[in-house]
Coordinates of C-alpha atoms and ligand atoms in Angstrom, one line a residue:
M7 CA 10.3 -18.9 6.8
K8 CA 11.9 -15.5 7.8
T9 CA 9.8 -13.8 10.5
T10 CA 10.1 -10.2 11.7
Q11 CA 10.5 -9.1 15.3
I12 CA 9.8 -5.6 16.6
A13 CA 10.9 -4.9 20.2
I14 CA 9.4 -1.9 22.0
D15 CA 10.7 -1.0 25.4
G16 CA 10.3 2.0 27.8
P17 CA 9.1 3.1 31.2
A18 CA 5.5 3.0 32.6
G19 CA 3.1 5.3 30.8
A20 CA 5.3 6.0 27.7
G21 CA 2.5 4.7 25.5
K22 CA 4.2 1.4 24.7
S23 CA 1.1 -0.9 24.9
T24 CA -1.2 1.3 22.8
I25 CA 1.5 2.0 20.2
A26 CA 2.7 -1.6 20.1
R27 CA -0.8 -2.9 19.6
L28 CA -1.4 -0.4 16.7
V29 CA 1.9 -1.3 15.1
A30 CA 1.0 -5.0 15.3
D31 CA -2.4 -4.3 13.7
L32 CA -0.8 -2.3 11.0
F33 CA 1.6 -5.1 9.9
D34 CA -0.7 -7.9 10.9
F35 CA 1.8 -9.2 13.5
T36 CA 1.1 -10.8 16.8
Y37 CA 1.3 -8.4 19.8
I38 CA 2.7 -9.6 23.1
D39 CA 2.6 -7.4 26.2
T40 CA 5.2 -8.9 28.5
G41 CA 4.4 -6.5 31.3
A42 CA 1.0 -8.3 31.5
M43 CA 2.8 -11.6 32.3
Y44 CA 4.7 -10.0 35.2
R45 CA 1.4 -8.5 36.4
A46 CA -0.4 -11.8 36.2
I47 CA 2.3 -13.6 38.2
T48 CA 2.0 -10.8 40.8
L49 CA -1.8 -11.2 40.9
K50 CA -1.5 -14.9 41.4
A51 CA 1.1 -14.5 44.2
M52 CA -1.1 -12.0 45.9
R53 CA -4.1 -14.3 45.7
M54 CA -2.0 -17.2 47.1
N55 CA -0.9 -14.9 49.9
I56 CA 2.8 -15.6 49.4
E57 CA 5.5 -13.3 50.6
L58 CA 6.3 -11.2 47.6
V59 CA 9.9 -10.7 48.7
D60 CA 10.6 -14.4 48.8
E61 CA 11.9 -15.4 45.4
E62 CA 11.8 -19.1 46.3
A63 CA 8.0 -18.9 46.7
F64 CA 7.6 -18.3 43.0
G65 CA 8.1 -22.0 42.1
F66 CA 4.3 -22.0 41.2
L67 CA 5.3 -20.4 37.9
D68 CA 6.2 -23.8 36.5
D69 CA 2.5 -24.8 36.8
T70 CA 1.1 -21.6 35.6
E71 CA -0.3 -21.5 32.1
F72 CA -0.5 -18.4 29.9
S73 CA -2.3 -17.8 26.6
Y74 CA -3.3 -14.8 24.6
V75 CA -6.8 -15.0 23.3
E76 CA -7.6 -12.2 20.9
G77 CA -5.0 -10.0 22.6
R78 CA -6.3 -10.6 26.1
L79 CA -4.1 -12.5 28.6
H80 CA -5.5 -15.6 30.1
M81 CA -3.8 -17.3 33.1
D82 CA -4.7 -20.9 34.0
G83 CA -7.7 -20.7 31.7
A84 CA -9.2 -17.4 33.0
D85 CA -9.1 -14.0 31.4
V86 CA -7.1 -11.8 33.9
S87 CA -6.6 -8.8 31.6
R88 CA -8.8 -6.6 33.8
D89 CA -7.6 -7.9 37.2
I90 CA -4.0 -7.3 36.4
R91 CA -4.5 -3.5 36.0
T92 CA -5.4 -2.7 39.6
R93 CA -3.4 -0.2 41.6
E94 CA -2.4 -2.9 44.0
V95 CA -0.9 -5.1 41.3
S96 CA 0.8 -2.0 39.8
N97 CA 2.4 -1.2 43.1
N98 CA 3.7 -4.7 43.7
V99 CA 4.8 -5.8 40.2
S100 CA 8.2 -4.1 40.3
L101 CA 9.2 -6.1 43.3
V102 CA 8.0 -9.4 41.7
S103 CA 9.7 -8.6 38.4
S104 CA 13.0 -7.9 40.1
H105 CA 13.4 -11.6 41.1
R106 CA 16.0 -13.4 39.0
L107 CA 14.0 -16.7 39.0
V108 CA 10.8 -15.0 37.9
R109 CA 12.5 -13.3 35.0
K110 CA 14.4 -16.4 33.9
K111 CA 11.2 -18.4 33.6
L112 CA 9.1 -15.7 32.0
V113 CA 11.9 -14.7 29.5
E114 CA 12.1 -18.4 28.4
R115 CA 8.4 -18.3 27.6
Q116 CA 8.6 -15.0 25.8
K117 CA 11.5 -16.2 23.6
C118 CA 9.4 -19.3 22.8
I119 CA 6.3 -17.3 21.9
A120 CA 8.4 -15.0 19.6
K121 CA 9.9 -17.9 17.7
D122 CA 8.5 -18.6 14.3
Q123 CA 6.0 -15.8 14.1
D124 CA 5.9 -12.1 13.1
I125 CA 5.8 -10.3 16.4
V126 CA 5.6 -6.9 18.2
M127 CA 6.7 -7.4 21.8
D128 CA 6.8 -4.7 24.5
G129 CA 8.4 -4.5 27.9
R130 CA 11.5 -3.3 29.6
D131 CA 14.3 -5.7 28.5
I132 CA 13.0 -6.9 25.1
G133 CA 15.5 -5.2 22.8
Y134 CA 18.7 -6.3 24.7
N135 CA 17.6 -9.5 26.5
V136 CA 14.5 -11.2 25.2
L137 CA 14.9 -10.5 21.5
P138 CA 18.5 -9.2 21.1
A139 CA 18.4 -10.1 17.4
A140 CA 15.1 -8.3 16.8
D141 CA 14.9 -6.6 13.3
Y142 CA 13.7 -3.4 14.8
K143 CA 14.1 -1.9 18.3
F144 CA 12.4 1.1 19.7
F145 CA 12.6 2.7 23.1
L146 CA 9.7 5.0 24.0
T147 CA 10.1 7.7 26.7
A148 CA 8.1 10.6 27.9
N149 CA 8.5 13.0 30.8
V150 CA 7.0 12.0 34.1
K151 CA 4.3 14.7 34.1
T152 CA 3.0 13.5 30.7
R153 CA 3.1 9.9 31.7
A154 CA 1.2 10.5 35.0
L155 CA -1.4 12.6 33.1
R156 CA -1.9 9.8 30.6
R157 CA -2.5 7.3 33.5
F158 CA -4.8 9.8 35.2
R159 CA -7.0 10.2 32.1
E160 CA -7.1 6.4 31.5
N161 CA -8.2 5.9 35.1
E162 CA -10.8 8.7 34.9
E163 CA -12.3 7.0 31.8
Q164 CA -12.7 3.9 33.9
G165 CA -14.2 5.8 36.8
L166 CA -11.1 5.4 38.9
H167 CA -10.3 8.6 40.8
I168 CA -6.6 8.7 41.9
P169 CA -5.0 12.1 42.4
L170 CA -2.5 13.1 39.7
E171 CA 0.3 13.7 42.3
D172 CA -0.1 10.2 43.7
L173 CA 0.1 8.7 40.2
E174 CA 3.2 10.8 39.5
S175 CA 5.0 9.6 42.6
E176 CA 4.0 6.0 41.9
I177 CA 5.4 6.2 38.4
I178 CA 8.7 7.7 39.7
A179 CA 9.0 4.9 42.3
R180 CA 8.3 2.2 39.8
D181 CA 10.7 3.6 37.2
D182 CA 13.4 3.9 39.9
F183 CA 12.9 0.3 41.0
D184 CA 12.8 -1.0 37.4
T185 CA 15.9 1.0 36.3
N186 CA 18.0 0.2 39.3
R187 CA 17.2 -3.5 39.8
I188 CA 20.1 -5.9 39.4
H189 CA 18.6 -8.4 36.9
S190 CA 17.7 -7.1 33.4
P191 CA 16.9 -3.5 34.4
L192 CA 14.9 -1.1 32.3
K193 CA 17.2 0.3 29.6
P194 CA 17.4 0.7 25.8
A195 CA 19.3 -1.7 23.6
N196 CA 22.4 -0.1 22.2
D197 CA 20.9 -0.2 18.7
A198 CA 17.4 1.0 19.7
V199 CA 15.8 4.0 18.1
I200 CA 14.8 6.3 21.0
I201 CA 11.5 8.2 20.6
D202 CA 10.4 10.8 23.1
T203 CA 6.6 10.7 22.9
S204 CA 6.0 13.6 25.4
N205 CA 4.7 16.0 22.7
M206 CA 3.7 13.5 20.1
R207 CA 0.2 12.2 19.2
I208 CA -0.1 8.4 19.3
E209 CA -0.7 8.3 15.5
D210 CA 2.5 10.2 14.9
V211 CA 4.5 7.8 17.0
V212 CA 3.0 4.9 15.0
K213 CA 3.8 6.7 11.7
T214 CA 7.4 7.2 12.8
I215 CA 7.8 3.5 13.6
E216 CA 6.0 2.5 10.4
S217 CA 8.3 4.7 8.3
I218 CA 11.4 3.2 9.8
V219 CA 10.2 -0.4 9.4
K220 CA 9.1 0.3 5.7
E221 CA 12.3 2.2 4.9
V222 CA 14.5 -0.8 5.8
D223 CA 12.2 -3.5 4.3
Ligands
DC9 O1 4.4 -2.5 31.1 P1 3.7 -2.6 32.5 O2 3.7 -1.3 33.2 O3 2.4 -3.3 32.5 O4 4.8 -3.5 33.3 C1 4.6 -3.9 34.6 C2 5.9 -4.2 35.3 O5 6.5 -5.3 34.8 C3 6.9 -3.1 35.2 O6 6.9 -2.2 36.3 C4 8.2 -3.8 35.2 C5 7.9 -5.2 34.8 N1 8.3 -5.6 33.5 C6 9.6 -6.1 33.4 O7 10.3 -6.1 34.4 N2 10.1 -6.6 32.2 C7 9.3 -6.6 31.1 N3 9.8 -7.1 30.0 C8 8.0 -6.1 31.2 C9 7.5 -5.6 32.4

């Protein structure tokens, strides 16, 4: 059976997860947030008190089990979808996801999940590394101010008060790390459609993606 793969990449706060989830719902595809896997591994390493700079210490990944239950990430049988969103995890995940060994193991799993099902997968290297043969590839961007403001509003909604300037500098630092790392840095696939979401509403981005997917089908 021919399945359809949609890859969505982009920097932190560009709206990837929200948009990818809506696109998946629209076409009734499975949605996989690969950033959540890197976050979960970071959370587990922090709980285990291992040195995050030590790539060799991530051998525990082989015994780590992931599943997505109704769109929520479970690790080793427990729902970690909330715990992986803390600021501490956000500020350590770039380092953890820069390790070649960690990427190799997670990419293998991501490829396996995407096999044999219609999928929308979001991340940083999906279009050119995880699913290079994806039917559709999108790269969502937005200026730093817009992205920081989105994070700020999300946090405020959850009762988390972090100054906008702090969020802005954290986003800049994370982008810089993700873009300049050696192994599979953040970048668009050569054949990705680039969408700047700075001045777009979520529903308009979804409509743009929908129209491109339908046009080709
Ligand atoms: O999408 P996110 O902000 O939850 O991703 C968290 C981090 O994980 C991000 O800073 C970089 C890393 N990541 C990655 O290296 N490759 C992916 N495919 C997805 C995320």
